[in-house]
Coordinates of C-alpha atoms in Angstrom, one line a residue:
X1 CA -85.7 -77.5 -18.6
X2 CA -84.7 -77.8 -14.9
X3 CA -82.8 -75.0 -13.4
X4 CA -81.4 -74.3 -9.8
X5 CA -83.0 -71.5 -8.0
X6 CA -79.9 -69.6 -7.0
X7 CA -80.9 -68.2 -4.0
X8 CA -81.9 -71.0 -2.4
X9 CA -80.3 -73.9 -3.7
X10 CA -83.6 -75.6 -5.0
X11 CA -84.8 -76.9 -8.3
X12 CA -87.1 -74.3 -10.2
X13 CA -88.9 -74.8 -13.4
X14 CA -88.5 -73.0 -16.5
X15 CA -90.4 -72.7 -19.8
X16 CA -87.7 -70.8 -21.4
X17 CA -86.7 -72.1 -25.3
X18 CA -83.4 -74.1 -24.9
X19 CA -80.5 -72.1 -26.5
X20 CA -78.5 -68.8 -26.2
X21 CA -80.5 -66.0 -25.1
X22 CA -80.2 -63.2 -27.7
X23 CA -79.8 -59.5 -26.1
X24 CA -83.0 -57.6 -27.4
X25 CA -82.4 -54.8 -29.7
X26 CA -83.0 -51.5 -28.0
X27 CA -85.9 -50.5 -30.0
X28 CA -87.6 -54.1 -29.0
X29 CA -87.0 -53.0 -25.0
X30 CA -88.5 -49.7 -26.2
X31 CA -91.6 -51.5 -27.6
X32 CA -92.4 -53.1 -24.2
X33 CA -91.4 -50.1 -22.0
X34 CA -95.0 -49.6 -20.7
X35 CA -95.2 -53.1 -18.6
X36 CA -91.2 -52.9 -17.7
X37 CA -91.6 -49.4 -16.4
X38 CA -94.7 -50.4 -14.6
X39 CA -92.8 -53.2 -12.8
X40 CA -89.8 -51.1 -12.3
X41 CA -91.8 -48.0 -10.7
X42 CA -90.6 -48.3 -7.2
X43 CA -87.2 -49.1 -8.1
X44 CA -86.9 -46.0 -10.7
X45 CA -88.7 -43.9 -7.8
X46 CA -86.2 -44.8 -5.3
X47 CA -83.3 -44.3 -7.7
X48 CA -84.5 -41.0 -8.8
X49 CA -84.8 -39.9 -5.0
X50 CA -81.1 -40.4 -4.3
X51 CA -79.7 -39.3 -7.8
X52 CA -82.1 -37.0 -9.3
X53 CA -81.8 -36.7 -13.0
X54 CA -80.3 -40.1 -13.5
X55 CA -80.7 -41.8 -16.7
X56 CA -83.5 -44.4 -16.3
X57 CA -82.9 -46.2 -19.7
X58 CA -80.0 -48.4 -18.6
X59 CA -82.2 -49.6 -15.6
X60 CA -85.1 -50.4 -17.8
X61 CA -83.1 -52.5 -20.5
X62 CA -81.4 -54.3 -17.5
X63 CA -85.1 -55.5 -15.8
X64 CA -86.0 -56.5 -19.3
X65 CA -83.0 -58.8 -20.1
X66 CA -83.1 -60.2 -16.5
X67 CA -87.1 -60.7 -16.6
X68 CA -86.9 -62.4 -20.0
X69 CA -83.9 -64.7 -18.8
X70 CA -85.5 -65.9 -15.5
X71 CA -89.2 -66.0 -17.1
X72 CA -90.6 -69.3 -15.9
X73 CA -88.2 -69.7 -13.1
X74 CA -89.8 -69.7 -9.4
X75 CA -88.4 -69.0 -6.2
X76 CA -89.2 -71.8 -3.5
X77 CA -92.0 -69.4 -2.3
X78 CA -93.7 -69.8 -5.6
X79 CA -92.9 -66.2 -6.5
X80 CA -91.4 -65.5 -10.1
X81 CA -87.8 -65.4 -9.8
X82 CA -87.4 -61.9 -11.2
X83 CA -88.7 -60.8 -7.7
X84 CA -85.5 -61.6 -6.2
X85 CA -82.9 -59.5 -8.4
X86 CA -85.6 -56.9 -8.3
X87 CA -85.7 -57.0 -4.4
X88 CA -81.8 -56.8 -4.3
X89 CA -81.5 -53.7 -6.6
X90 CA -84.5 -52.3 -4.2
X91 CA -82.1 -52.7 -1.1
X92 CA -79.2 -51.2 -2.9
X93 CA -81.4 -48.3 -4.2
X94 CA -82.9 -47.6 -1.0
X95 CA -79.1 -47.0 0.4
X96 CA -78.6 -44.7 -2.5
X97 CA -76.1 -46.7 -4.8
X98 CA -75.4 -45.8 -8.5
X99 CA -76.9 -47.1 -11.5
X100 CA -74.2 -49.4 -12.7
X101 CA -74.7 -51.2 -9.6
X102 CA -78.4 -51.5 -9.9
X103 CA -78.0 -52.7 -13.3
X104 CA -75.5 -55.2 -12.0
X105 CA -77.9 -56.2 -9.2
X106 CA -80.6 -57.0 -11.5
X107 CA -78.7 -59.2 -13.7
X108 CA -76.5 -60.8 -11.0
X109 CA -77.8 -64.3 -11.5
X110 CA -78.5 -64.4 -14.8
X111 CA -75.2 -66.0 -15.6
X112 CA -75.2 -68.4 -13.1
X113 CA -78.9 -69.9 -13.8
X114 CA -79.6 -68.9 -17.4
X115 CA -77.8 -69.5 -20.7
X116 CA -76.7 -66.0 -20.4
X117 CA -72.4 -65.7 -20.6
X118 CA -70.5 -62.9 -19.3
X119 CA -69.4 -62.1 -22.8
X120 CA -73.0 -61.4 -23.6
X121 CA -73.2 -59.2 -20.3
X122 CA -70.0 -57.7 -21.5
X123 CA -71.3 -56.7 -25.3
X124 CA -74.7 -55.6 -24.0
X125 CA -73.6 -53.7 -21.0
X126 CA -70.2 -53.1 -20.9
X127 CA -67.0 -53.9 -18.9
X128 CA -67.9 -52.4 -15.8
X129 CA -71.3 -54.2 -15.1
X130 CA -69.9 -57.3 -16.5
X131 CA -67.1 -57.3 -13.7
X132 CA -69.7 -56.8 -11.0
X133 CA -72.2 -59.8 -12.5
X134 CA -68.9 -62.0 -12.6
X135 CA -67.9 -61.1 -9.2
X136 CA -70.9 -62.4 -7.5
X137 CA -71.5 -65.4 -9.8
X138 CA -71.1 -68.4 -7.7
X139 CA -68.6 -71.1 -8.9
X140 CA -70.0 -74.4 -10.6
X141 CA -70.7 -76.9 -7.8
X142 CA -70.4 -79.8 -9.9
X143 CA -67.0 -78.7 -11.4
X144 CA -65.3 -77.5 -8.2
X145 CA -67.0 -80.1 -5.7
X146 CA -66.3 -79.3 -1.9
X147 CA -63.9 -76.5 -3.0
X148 CA -67.0 -74.6 -4.4
X149 CA -67.9 -72.6 -1.5
X150 CA -64.4 -71.6 -0.4
X151 CA -63.4 -70.8 -3.9
X152 CA -66.8 -68.6 -4.4
X153 CA -65.7 -66.5 -1.2
X154 CA -62.0 -66.2 -2.4
X155 CA -63.4 -65.1 -5.9
X156 CA -65.8 -62.5 -4.4
X157 CA -62.9 -61.3 -2.2
X158 CA -60.4 -60.7 -5.4
X159 CA -63.4 -59.1 -7.3
X160 CA -63.9 -56.8 -4.4
X161 CA -60.2 -55.7 -4.5
X162 CA -60.8 -54.5 -7.9
X163 CA -64.6 -53.0 -7.4
X164 CA -65.6 -53.0 -4.0
X165 CA -69.4 -52.8 -5.1
X166 CA -69.2 -56.6 -5.8
X167 CA -69.4 -57.2 -2.0
X168 CA -71.9 -54.8 -1.6
X169 CA -74.1 -56.4 -4.1
X170 CA -73.4 -59.8 -2.4
X171 CA -74.7 -58.2 0.9
X172 CA -77.7 -57.1 -0.6
X173 CA -78.3 -60.3 -2.4
X174 CA -77.6 -62.5 1.2
X175 CA -80.2 -60.0 3.1
X176 CA -82.9 -60.8 0.5
X177 CA -82.3 -64.4 0.8
X178 CA -82.4 -64.1 4.6
X179 CA -85.7 -62.1 4.4
X180 CA -87.1 -65.0 2.3
X181 CA -85.4 -67.9 4.5
X182 CA -88.7 -69.2 6.1
X183 CA -89.5 -70.9 2.7
X184 CA -86.6 -73.2 3.1
X185 CA -86.6 -76.5 5.5
X186 CA -85.2 -75.9 9.2
X187 CA -82.0 -77.6 8.7
X188 CA -81.1 -75.4 5.8
X189 CA -82.3 -72.2 7.2
X190 CA -80.0 -73.0 10.4
X191 CA -77.0 -73.8 8.4
X192 CA -77.5 -70.7 5.8
X193 CA -78.0 -68.5 8.9
X194 CA -74.8 -69.4 10.6
X195 CA -72.6 -69.0 7.4
X196 CA -74.3 -65.6 7.1
X197 CA -73.1 -64.9 10.7
X198 CA -69.5 -65.9 10.1
X199 CA -68.8 -64.8 6.9
X200 CA -71.1 -62.2 5.4
X201 CA -72.5 -60.0 8.7
X202 CA -68.4 -59.4 9.2
X203 CA -68.0 -58.1 5.6
X204 CA -70.9 -55.6 6.4
X205 CA -69.1 -54.6 9.7
X206 CA -65.9 -54.4 7.8
X207 CA -67.3 -52.1 5.2
X208 CA -69.3 -50.0 7.8
X209 CA -72.7 -50.7 6.4
X210 CA -74.4 -50.9 10.0
X211 CA -77.9 -50.6 8.3
X212 CA -77.4 -54.0 6.6
X213 CA -75.4 -55.5 9.4
X214 CA -78.3 -54.9 11.9
X215 CA -80.9 -56.6 10.0
X216 CA -78.7 -59.4 8.9
X217 CA -77.8 -59.9 12.5
X218 CA -81.4 -60.2 13.7
X219 CA -82.5 -62.7 10.5
X220 CA -79.7 -64.9 11.0
X221 CA -80.2 -64.9 14.7
X222 CA -84.1 -65.9 14.3
X223 CA -82.9 -68.6 11.9
X224 CA -80.4 -70.1 14.1
X225 CA -81.9 -69.6 17.6
X226 CA -85.8 -68.9 16.9
X227 CA -86.7 -69.4 20.7
X228 CA -83.8 -67.2 21.7
X229 CA -84.9 -64.7 19.3
X230 CA -88.5 -64.4 20.2
X231 CA -87.7 -64.3 24.0
X232 CA -85.2 -61.4 23.2
X233 CA -88.0 -59.6 21.2
X234 CA -90.5 -59.9 24.0
X235 CA -88.1 -58.8 26.4
X236 CA -87.1 -55.7 24.3
X237 CA -90.6 -54.9 23.2
X238 CA -91.5 -54.8 27.0
X239 CA -88.5 -52.7 28.0
X240 CA -89.1 -49.9 25.2
X241 CA -92.9 -49.5 26.3
X242 CA -91.4 -47.7 29.2
X243 CA -88.6 -46.0 27.2
X244 CA -90.5 -42.4 27.2
X245 CA -90.6 -42.5 30.7
X246 CA -87.2 -43.8 31.4
X247 CA -85.3 -41.6 28.9
X248 CA -87.8 -38.5 29.1
X249 CA -86.2 -36.5 31.9
X250 CA -82.6 -37.2 30.5
X251 CA -83.5 -35.9 27.2
X252 CA -84.8 -33.0 28.6
X253 CA -81.7 -32.2 30.9
X254 CA -79.6 -32.6 27.7
X255 CA -81.7 -30.5 25.7
X256 CA -81.4 -27.6 28.1
X257 CA -77.6 -28.0 28.5
X258 CA -77.1 -28.0 24.6
X259 CA -79.2 -24.8 24.3
X260 CA -76.9 -23.2 27.2
X261 CA -73.6 -24.3 24.9
X262 CA -75.4 -22.4 22.1
X263 CA -75.9 -25.9 20.2
X264 CA -78.8 -27.7 18.2
X265 CA -78.9 -31.2 17.8
X266 CA -81.6 -33.8 16.6
X267 CA -82.1 -36.3 19.5
X268 CA -83.7 -39.6 19.7
X269 CA -83.9 -42.9 21.4
X270 CA -82.4 -45.7 19.3
X271 CA -83.3 -49.2 20.3
X272 CA -80.1 -51.8 19.9
X273 CA -80.8 -54.7 17.7
X274 CA -81.9 -57.9 18.9
X275 CA -79.0 -60.0 18.3
X276 CA -76.8 -57.2 20.2
X277 CA -79.2 -57.5 23.2
X278 CA -78.9 -61.2 23.1
X279 CA -75.0 -61.1 22.9
X280 CA -74.7 -58.3 25.5
X281 CA -76.9 -60.3 28.4
X282 CA -76.0 -64.0 27.1
X283 CA -79.7 -64.5 27.0
X284 CA -80.3 -63.4 30.5
X285 CA -82.9 -60.7 29.9
X286 CA -85.4 -61.0 32.9
X287 CA -86.1 -57.8 34.2
X288 CA -84.4 -56.1 31.1
X289 CA -84.8 -52.1 31.6
X290 CA -85.2 -49.6 28.8
X291 CA -81.8 -47.9 29.2
X292 CA -80.3 -51.5 28.7
X293 CA -82.3 -52.0 25.4
X294 CA -81.7 -48.5 23.7
X295 CA -79.3 -45.7 23.5
X296 CA -79.5 -42.0 22.8
X297 CA -78.3 -40.6 19.7
X298 CA -77.5 -37.0 18.9
X299 CA -76.8 -35.8 15.6
X300 CA -75.2 -32.3 16.0
X301 CA -75.7 -29.3 13.6
X302 CA -72.1 -28.3 13.5
X303 CA -68.5 -29.0 13.2
X304 CA -66.2 -31.5 14.6
X305 CA -65.5 -29.3 17.5
X306 CA -69.3 -29.0 18.2
X307 CA -69.3 -32.7 18.7
X308 CA -66.8 -32.3 21.5
X309 CA -68.9 -29.2 23.0
X310 CA -71.9 -31.2 22.8
X311 CA -70.3 -34.1 24.8
X312 CA -69.3 -31.5 27.6
X313 CA -73.0 -30.7 27.5
X314 CA -74.3 -34.1 28.0
X315 CA -71.6 -34.6 30.8
X316 CA -72.8 -31.3 32.5
X317 CA -76.6 -32.4 32.3
X318 CA -75.9 -36.2 33.1
X319 CA -73.3 -37.5 35.7
X320 CA -70.7 -39.4 33.4
X321 CA -69.3 -42.8 34.1
X322 CA -65.6 -42.7 34.5
X323 CA -63.5 -44.6 31.8
X324 CA -66.4 -45.0 29.7
X325 CA -65.9 -42.2 26.9
X326 CA -64.7 -43.4 23.5
X327 CA -63.3 -40.9 20.9
X328 CA -63.9 -42.4 17.4
X329 CA -63.5 -38.9 16.1
X330 CA -59.8 -38.4 16.7
X331 CA -59.2 -42.0 16.3
X332 CA -62.0 -43.7 13.8
X333 CA -62.7 -47.3 13.7
X334 CA -61.0 -49.1 10.9
X335 CA -64.1 -48.9 9.0
X336 CA -64.0 -45.0 9.2
X337 CA -66.9 -45.1 11.6
X338 CA -66.7 -41.6 13.8
X339 CA -68.7 -40.6 16.5
X340 CA -68.4 -39.9 20.3
X341 CA -69.7 -42.7 22.6
X342 CA -70.1 -42.0 26.3
X343 CA -71.8 -43.8 29.3
X344 CA -73.8 -41.5 31.8
X345 CA -76.2 -42.1 34.6
X346 CA -79.8 -41.1 34.2
X347 CA -81.8 -39.1 36.7
X348 CA -83.5 -42.5 37.8
X349 CA -80.1 -43.7 38.5
X350 CA -79.7 -45.9 35.3
X351 CA -76.7 -46.1 33.2
X352 CA -76.9 -45.7 29.8
X353 CA -75.2 -44.9 26.5
X354 CA -75.0 -41.7 24.5
X355 CA -73.8 -41.3 21.0
X356 CA -72.7 -37.9 19.5
X357 CA -71.8 -37.2 16.0
X358 CA -72.4 -34.4 13.5
X359 CA -74.7 -34.3 10.1
X360 CA -71.7 -34.9 8.2
X361 CA -70.8 -38.1 10.1
X362 CA -74.0 -39.9 10.1
X363 CA -74.2 -41.1 6.7
X364 CA -71.0 -42.8 7.1
X365 CA -71.9 -44.2 10.4
X366 CA -74.9 -45.6 8.9
X367 CA -73.7 -46.7 5.2
X368 CA -70.1 -47.1 5.7
X369 CA -68.3 -47.1 2.2
X370 CA -71.7 -47.1 0.4
X371 CA -71.9 -43.3 1.4
X372 CA -68.3 -42.8 -0.3
X373 CA -69.7 -44.9 -3.5
X374 CA -73.0 -42.5 -3.3
X375 CA -70.8 -39.1 -3.4
X376 CA -68.5 -40.5 -6.1
X377 CA -71.8 -41.1 -8.0
X378 CA -72.9 -37.6 -7.5
X379 CA -69.6 -36.4 -8.8
X380 CA -67.8 -35.6 -5.3
X381 CA -64.9 -38.0 -5.9
X382 CA -64.3 -38.2 -9.6
X383 CA -65.7 -41.5 -10.3
X384 CA -67.6 -44.5 -8.6
X385 CA -65.2 -47.4 -9.4
X386 CA -62.2 -45.6 -8.1
X387 CA -63.8 -43.8 -5.3
X388 CA -62.7 -46.4 -2.7
X389 CA -59.2 -47.1 -3.9
X390 CA -56.4 -46.9 -1.6
X391 CA -58.5 -46.1 1.5
X392 CA -57.6 -46.7 5.1
X393 CA -60.7 -48.3 5.9
X394 CA -59.8 -51.0 3.3
X395 CA -56.6 -52.1 4.9
X396 CA -58.2 -55.2 6.2
X397 CA -58.9 -56.2 2.5
X398 CA -55.1 -55.7 1.6
X399 CA -54.0 -57.9 4.5
X400 CA -56.7 -60.7 3.7
X401 CA -55.4 -60.4 -0.2
X402 CA -51.9 -60.8 1.2
X403 CA -52.4 -64.3 2.8
X404 CA -55.2 -65.8 1.0
X405 CA -52.9 -66.7 -2.0
X406 CA -51.0 -69.3 -0.1
X407 CA -53.9 -70.8 1.4
X408 CA -55.7 -73.9 0.3
X409 CA -59.4 -74.0 -0.4
X410 CA -60.1 -75.2 3.4
X411 CA -57.6 -73.4 4.9
X412 CA -58.7 -70.3 3.2
X413 CA -62.3 -70.8 4.4
X414 CA -61.1 -71.6 8.0
X415 CA -58.7 -68.6 7.7
X416 CA -61.5 -66.3 6.6
X417 CA -63.8 -67.2 9.4
X418 CA -61.4 -66.7 12.2
X419 CA -59.8 -63.6 10.6
X420 CA -63.3 -61.7 10.4
X421 CA -64.1 -63.0 13.8
X422 CA -60.9 -61.9 15.4
X423 CA -61.7 -58.3 14.2
X424 CA -65.4 -58.2 15.7
X425 CA -64.2 -60.1 18.8
X426 CA -62.8 -57.2 20.9
X427 CA -62.3 -54.3 18.9
X428 CA -59.2 -53.3 17.4
X429 CA -55.9 -51.6 18.2
X430 CA -53.8 -49.2 16.1
X431 CA -50.1 -49.5 16.9
X432 CA -47.4 -47.1 14.9
X433 CA -44.4 -47.7 13.2
X434 CA -41.3 -45.8 13.7
X435 CA -42.2 -43.5 11.0
X436 CA -45.6 -42.8 12.6
X437 CA -47.8 -45.1 10.1
X438 CA -50.8 -46.6 11.9
X439 CA -51.0 -50.4 11.7
X440 CA -54.4 -51.7 12.7
X441 CA -54.4 -55.1 14.4
X442 CA -56.9 -57.2 16.1
X443 CA -57.0 -56.9 20.1
X444 CA -54.6 -59.6 21.6
X445 CA -52.1 -59.2 18.6
X446 CA -48.6 -59.6 19.4
X447 CA -45.2 -57.8 17.9
X448 CA -45.2 -60.9 15.8
X449 CA -48.4 -60.2 14.4
X450 CA -47.2 -56.5 13.9
X451 CA -44.3 -57.9 11.8
X452 CA -46.3 -60.0 9.7
X453 CA -48.7 -56.8 9.2
X454 CA -45.3 -55.2 7.5
X455 CA -45.1 -57.9 5.0
X456 CA -44.0 -61.9 4.9
X457 CA -40.1 -60.6 4.4
X458 CA -40.6 -58.8 7.6
X459 CA -42.2 -61.4 9.6
X460 CA -40.3 -64.3 8.4
X461 CA -36.8 -62.7 9.8
X462 CA -38.1 -61.2 12.9
X463 CA -35.9 -61.6 15.9
X464 CA -37.6 -59.2 18.2
X465 CA -39.0 -56.0 18.7
X466 CA -38.5 -52.4 20.1
X467 CA -41.8 -51.3 21.9
X468 CA -42.1 -47.4 22.8
X469 CA -38.1 -47.4 22.9
X470 CA -37.8 -50.6 24.8
X471 CA -36.8 -54.2 23.8
X472 CA -39.6 -56.6 23.8
X473 CA -40.2 -60.2 22.9
X474 CA -42.0 -61.3 19.8
X475 CA -44.8 -62.4 22.1
X476 CA -45.5 -59.2 23.7
X477 CA -49.1 -57.8 23.1
X478 CA -49.5 -54.5 21.2
X479 CA -51.6 -51.6 22.6
X480 CA -53.2 -48.9 20.7
X481 CA -50.6 -46.1 20.6
X482 CA -47.5 -48.3 20.9
X483 CA -44.7 -47.5 18.8
X484 CA -43.2 -50.6 17.3
X485 CA -40.0 -51.2 15.5
X486 CA -39.2 -54.8 14.5
X487 CA -35.7 -56.4 14.6
X488 CA -34.6 -58.5 11.8
X489 CA -31.9 -61.0 10.9
X490 CA -31.3 -62.0 7.4
X491 CA -30.5 -65.6 8.2
X492 CA -34.0 -65.6 10.3
X493 CA -36.7 -67.8 9.7
X494 CA -40.1 -69.0 11.2
X495 CA -40.0 -71.6 13.9
X496 CA -43.0 -73.9 15.5
X497 CA -43.5 -72.1 18.5
X498 CA -44.3 -68.9 16.5
X499 CA -47.9 -70.4 15.7
X500 CA -48.5 -70.2 19.5
X501 CA -47.7 -66.5 19.7
X502 CA -49.4 -65.3 16.4
X503 CA -52.9 -63.9 16.8
X504 CA -53.9 -63.0 13.4
X505 CA -54.7 -65.4 10.3
X506 CA -52.7 -63.9 8.1
X507 CA -49.3 -64.3 10.5
X508 CA -50.2 -68.0 10.7
X509 CA -50.6 -68.5 7.5
X510 CA -47.1 -66.9 6.4
X511 CA -45.6 -68.9 9.4
X512 CA -47.4 -71.9 7.9
X513 CA -45.9 -71.3 4.5
X514 CA -42.5 -70.7 5.7
X515 CA -42.1 -73.8 7.8
X516 CA -43.3 -75.8 4.7
X517 CA -40.5 -74.1 2.7
X518 CA -38.0 -75.0 5.4
X519 CA -39.2 -78.7 5.4
X520 CA -39.1 -78.9 1.6
X521 CA -35.4 -77.3 1.8
X522 CA -34.4 -79.8 4.4
X523 CA -36.2 -82.9 2.4
X524 CA -34.5 -81.7 -0.8
X525 CA -30.9 -81.5 0.9
X526 CA -31.2 -85.1 2.3
X527 CA -32.6 -86.5 -0.9
X528 CA -29.6 -84.9 -2.8
X529 CA -27.2 -86.1 -0.3
X530 CA -28.6 -89.5 -0.7
X531 CA -28.5 -89.7 -4.4
X532 CA -24.7 -88.3 -4.5
X533 CA -23.8 -91.2 -2.0
X534 CA -25.6 -93.7 -4.4
X535 CA -24.4 -92.3 -7.6
X536 CA -20.9 -92.3 -6.5
X537 CA -20.8 -95.9 -5.9
X538 CA -21.8 -95.8 -9.9
X539 CA -18.9 -93.5 -10.6
X540 CA -21.5 -90.7 -11.5
X541 CA -20.9 -87.0 -10.3
X542 CA -24.2 -85.3 -9.4
X543 CA -22.6 -81.8 -9.6
X544 CA -21.5 -82.3 -13.2
X545 CA -25.0 -84.0 -13.9
X546 CA -26.4 -80.8 -12.6
X547 CA -24.0 -78.6 -14.5
X548 CA -24.7 -80.4 -17.8
X549 CA -28.7 -79.9 -17.1
X550 CA -28.9 -83.7 -17.0
X551 CA -30.4 -83.5 -13.4
X552 CA -33.3 -81.2 -14.4
X553 CA -34.1 -83.1 -17.4
X554 CA -34.4 -86.2 -15.2
X555 CA -36.6 -84.2 -13.0
X556 CA -38.9 -83.0 -15.9
X557 CA -39.0 -86.6 -17.1
X558 CA -40.4 -87.6 -13.9
X559 CA -42.9 -84.8 -13.6
X560 CA -41.3 -82.6 -11.3
X561 CA -40.8 -78.7 -12.1
X562 CA -37.2 -78.7 -10.4
X563 CA -34.5 -80.6 -9.1
X564 CA -35.5 -79.9 -5.5
X565 CA -38.6 -81.2 -5.9
X566 CA -37.4 -84.3 -7.2
X567 CA -34.7 -84.4 -4.4
X568 CA -37.3 -83.9 -1.7
X569 CA -39.7 -86.7 -3.3
X570 CA -36.8 -89.1 -2.8
X571 CA -36.4 -88.1 0.9
X572 CA -39.7 -88.6 1.7
X573 CA -40.0 -92.1 -0.1
X574 CA -42.6 -90.7 -3.0
X575 CA -39.7 -91.4 -5.5
X576 CA -37.7 -94.9 -5.5
X577 CA -34.0 -94.7 -5.4
X578 CA -33.4 -97.5 -7.8
X579 CA -36.0 -95.9 -10.4
X580 CA -33.7 -92.5 -10.0
X581 CA -30.3 -94.3 -10.4
X582 CA -31.3 -96.0 -13.6
X583 CA -31.9 -92.7 -15.3
X584 CA -28.5 -91.4 -14.2
X585 CA -26.2 -94.5 -14.9
X586 CA -24.0 -94.2 -17.7
X587 CA -24.9 -96.2 -20.8

């Protein structure tokens, strides 16, 4: 029977027997354990390296089920389809993810593209794996039509709120599809890569998984702009040929200074990824210098205090550029990234960036939330599924959940793109409430955005703000460290001009919802007045009819859930007055 290649959206061929696949008994899986173990050897090895002593039985069983279900299906490259879920699981194993996540990765396309059901996943592998598999399963395009993409992303976001590993699996899935994108037609490559840059890469940034973000960035860049990607690659490679000569003298000075301060640190030149270089120089790469294509990374053996001492040692060895120190240790980024960044001048006169962190910060700086999940799987946090609950670096997810429910499919997808892009555009600010609670906002956010960050009940009724003790309009831009108090009025309501003041998607969504509610209320009031006047001429009292429940009964009979909806339809012309009068007229 014909199937759809879930990674590429292309037809594949399967020779599987039609009908429901039955989960193999454990003894059957054990009988074929040899070939399964051989196929799974690299994955088992990578998982054991991260989690020594982990039970391999569930991985073997998950692979056996996935391989049988996908047997006969091919990727567009011609490779057996099972190579895709296996590759996704390998990516996750390389990051040290737990056994449950790896099993879900092996099974992640079974429900979407085979007769296997979520119920069978739940029966065979338990609720936790079923939740992960269901979370990454795309919605049926035939059923959802043009809404399928938006509602699939909404489903992923909602599932990630319950278990963030859904989003991690989705990112690994997209990374492997980007790695194999060359097998797609050119027009599909560009579209797929654009969607990756707009939606998936920002999620990797939000979760702090920079090892995925960097590769996804570059692969999507290569697909969208192959000429620019090739030119950037050539420029970076040419620049890095002289990296040793350019960075060597500076590193020797820093090494001596660290020793004088009694510190030890691993030090290495770290090339910037190609997309970052392309964006920084806007494609103008002629004469790219080594210090423009790479940074110096110091990983200190010591405490947070030692990181600041190391920063001083760097500044003692190399002249610092004024105003270029960024302290992400005292004030971590939203994704909990912690490091010190500074810009210094090399002995040859070239400015370059130095990053300082300690060994405890390094895994989180590279793997973000995955580092915390990995610690939980090792027993450090008391359970993988709950390891990330209530984390400050997931405030963005709470904000996203708060506005998405009121958005249509198209508005949700557009809003999601804008929301993700806003946080990446120019960094974030962290303002404070009067109680000292931090409120992260994108750069350029106003007091109105701050109000809606407190919830729609505050935002809809705000009338002004007090910023650092002084009265300020809702249009004032909020800066990091500002202490903001929102003034409200119980009778306050959103106005049209607020849409020009709001910088965040969540604020704009709630403003539009508030305006829609107000328009609906005004229409209902106008429709009711019209009906009152028309019924009065027939000696019918609408207020009495409402009290007896007759008005609600008429509304329900016409298909409206409440009387206000019926009155609003009358005001807009969707409901004919004569038809309505006939239902109220006395016999």
